[in-house]
Amino acid sequence: MMRTQPVHEDAASTATGASGAATSPAAPPEPPERFWSELREDLGRYLPPGPGPHGVRATLDAMTEYGFIATAIYRYGRLCGRIRPRWLSLPPKLVYHVLRIFSELGLGIYMTSTSRIGPGLHIGHYGGIYLSCTIGRRCSIAQGVTVGYKGAGRSTFPPRVGDDVYIGTGAVVVGDISVGNGSVIGANTTVVKDVPPRHRVVSAAVRMSPLEPLDAPSPAPSPGGPAPGP
């Protein structure tokens, strides 16, 4: 008989502590009933805002969003890891690996099955996204984001991201660090240190300088220098 092991700790609540900074994840993954409840919360992030029931068209549009599809594949992989005895999990895991390859190559989104991602994840744009970490509830990820271990084996744990965190386009969050609740990681920002709750992290300010007018005269050549071009 196929069964799953019980779990006594909330998946997303382990992502953040009382201070708002993320803490180390607990070991057990989600039970089957949490799979459906978290998937419903994920789907809700893609539905139009506002109370009340949504129509079939809006629901179908949300279910075909690339970010939701990739998240559903990730949660299915987590569910496969709970099947006992283990030999019964082989066929579902084979299906998961096929779906994972599709998510990685077709959608450009790869979330490792060892990641712990809370409900309500929203991926606004697809492509170039790699997540190997712990993420809390209601987080938002833009395209080109990497959240994972520091390279060259220099970190023993992946990042721990709190609740309601936004990570902008092209951002990189790596290493054994924590990102507090409600923080914002700006576009093209690399984060390698802890971020307190409700802080904004941005890269160096963009420097702008005016271009020379198109009709500006060419500078006169210096004495003894090369003749100006045509």
PDB file of N, CA, C and O in Angstrom, residues 108 125-130 141-146 168-172 188:
ATOM      1  N   GLY A 108      12.830  27.266 -18.850  1.00  0.00           N
ATOM      2  CA  GLY A 108      13.959  28.007 -18.304  1.00  0.00           C
ATOM      3  C   GLY A 108      13.833  28.256 -16.817  1.00  0.00           C
ATOM      4  O   GLY A 108      14.365  29.246 -16.301  1.00  0.00           O
ATOM      5  N   HIS A 125       7.976  36.332 -14.824  1.00  0.00           N
ATOM      6  CA  HIS A 125       8.498  36.102 -16.168  1.00  0.00           C
ATOM      7  C   HIS A 125       9.386  34.871 -16.111  1.00  0.00           C
ATOM      8  O   HIS A 125      10.026  34.598 -15.097  1.00  0.00           O
ATOM      9  N   TYR A 126       9.441  34.143 -17.190  1.00  0.00           N
ATOM     10  CA  TYR A 126      10.193  32.897 -17.193  1.00  0.00           C
ATOM     11  C   TYR A 126      11.558  33.104 -17.844  1.00  0.00           C
ATOM     12  O   TYR A 126      11.807  34.085 -18.529  1.00  0.00           O
ATOM     13  N   GLY A 127      12.444  32.134 -17.594  1.00  0.00           N
ATOM     14  CA  GLY A 127      13.743  32.130 -18.263  1.00  0.00           C
ATOM     15  C   GLY A 127      14.898  32.433 -17.337  1.00  0.00           C
ATOM     16  O   GLY A 127      14.890  33.434 -16.619  1.00  0.00           O
ATOM     17  N   GLY A 128      15.882  31.537 -17.330  1.00  0.00           N
ATOM     18  CA  GLY A 128      17.110  31.762 -16.589  1.00  0.00           C
ATOM     19  C   GLY A 128      16.938  31.787 -15.085  1.00  0.00           C
ATOM     20  O   GLY A 128      17.694  32.469 -14.398  1.00  0.00           O
ATOM     21  N   ILE A 129      15.976  31.036 -14.550  1.00  0.00           N
ATOM     22  CA  ILE A 129      15.697  31.042 -13.109  1.00  0.00           C
ATOM     23  C   ILE A 129      16.188  29.738 -12.501  1.00  0.00           C
ATOM     24  O   ILE A 129      15.836  28.652 -12.964  1.00  0.00           O
ATOM     25  N   TYR A 130      16.999  29.860 -11.451  1.00  0.00           N
ATOM     26  CA  TYR A 130      17.510  28.689 -10.735  1.00  0.00           C
ATOM     27  C   TYR A 130      17.301  28.914  -9.243  1.00  0.00           C
ATOM     28  O   TYR A 130      17.787  29.895  -8.669  1.00  0.00           O
ATOM     29  N   ILE A 141       9.382  36.238  -7.772  1.00  0.00           N
ATOM     30  CA  ILE A 141      10.669  36.046  -8.452  1.00  0.00           C
ATOM     31  C   ILE A 141      10.542  36.556  -9.880  1.00  0.00           C
ATOM     32  O   ILE A 141       9.595  36.200 -10.591  1.00  0.00           O
ATOM     33  N   ALA A 142      11.487  37.363 -10.312  1.00  0.00           N
ATOM     34  CA  ALA A 142      11.508  37.832 -11.700  1.00  0.00           C
ATOM     35  C   ALA A 142      12.438  36.931 -12.524  1.00  0.00           C
ATOM     36  O   ALA A 142      13.016  35.970 -12.012  1.00  0.00           O
ATOM     37  N   GLN A 143      12.590  37.257 -13.809  1.00  0.00           N
ATOM     38  CA  GLN A 143      13.394  36.417 -14.691  1.00  0.00           C
ATOM     39  C   GLN A 143      14.885  36.590 -14.411  1.00  0.00           C
ATOM     40  O   GLN A 143      15.324  37.610 -13.897  1.00  0.00           O
ATOM     41  N   GLY A 144      15.649  35.563 -14.775  1.00  0.00           N
ATOM     42  CA  GLY A 144      17.102  35.637 -14.660  1.00  0.00           C
ATOM     43  C   GLY A 144      17.626  35.617 -13.237  1.00  0.00           C
ATOM     44  O   GLY A 144      18.737  36.093 -12.989  1.00  0.00           O
ATOM     45  N   VAL A 145      16.873  35.066 -12.300  1.00  0.00           N
ATOM     46  CA  VAL A 145      17.249  35.076 -10.881  1.00  0.00           C
ATOM     47  C   VAL A 145      17.936  33.767 -10.506  1.00  0.00           C
ATOM     48  O   VAL A 145      17.501  32.684 -10.901  1.00  0.00           O
ATOM     49  N   THR A 146      19.002  33.878  -9.717  1.00  0.00           N
ATOM     50  CA  THR A 146      19.684  32.713  -9.162  1.00  0.00           C
ATOM     51  C   THR A 146      19.695  32.832  -7.642  1.00  0.00           C
ATOM     52  O   THR A 146      20.155  33.829  -7.104  1.00  0.00           O
ATOM     53  N   GLY A 168      14.303  40.873  -7.816  1.00  0.00           N
ATOM     54  CA  GLY A 168      14.171  41.470  -9.136  1.00  0.00           C
ATOM     55  C   GLY A 168      14.983  40.784 -10.216  1.00  0.00           C
ATOM     56  O   GLY A 168      15.789  39.875  -9.966  1.00  0.00           O
ATOM     57  N   THR A 169      14.787  41.246 -11.414  1.00  0.00           N
ATOM     58  CA  THR A 169      15.393  40.664 -12.608  1.00  0.00           C
ATOM     59  C   THR A 169      16.916  40.613 -12.506  1.00  0.00           C
ATOM     60  O   THR A 169      17.572  41.596 -12.166  1.00  0.00           O
ATOM     61  N   GLY A 170      17.471  39.448 -12.796  1.00  0.00           N
ATOM     62  CA  GLY A 170      18.920  39.294 -12.849  1.00  0.00           C
ATOM     63  C   GLY A 170      19.611  39.273 -11.499  1.00  0.00           C
ATOM     64  O   GLY A 170      20.847  39.284 -11.449  1.00  0.00           O
ATOM     65  N   ALA A 171      18.870  39.237 -10.401  1.00  0.00           N
ATOM     66  CA  ALA A 171      19.489  39.242  -9.077  1.00  0.00           C
ATOM     67  C   ALA A 171      20.120  37.889  -8.773  1.00  0.00           C
ATOM     68  O   ALA A 171      19.677  36.839  -9.253  1.00  0.00           O
ATOM     69  N   VAL A 172      21.163  37.920  -7.946  1.00  0.00           N
ATOM     70  CA  VAL A 172      21.870  36.707  -7.519  1.00  0.00           C
ATOM     71  C   VAL A 172      21.946  36.725  -5.990  1.00  0.00           C
ATOM     72  O   VAL A 172      22.474  37.680  -5.406  1.00  0.00           O
ATOM     73  N   ASN A 188      19.533  43.025 -10.957  1.00  0.00           N
ATOM     74  CA  ASN A 188      20.979  42.907 -11.195  1.00  0.00           C
ATOM     75  C   ASN A 188      21.802  43.162  -9.931  1.00  0.00           C
ATOM     76  O   ASN A 188      22.901  43.708  -9.993  1.00  0.00           O
TER      77      ASN A 188
END
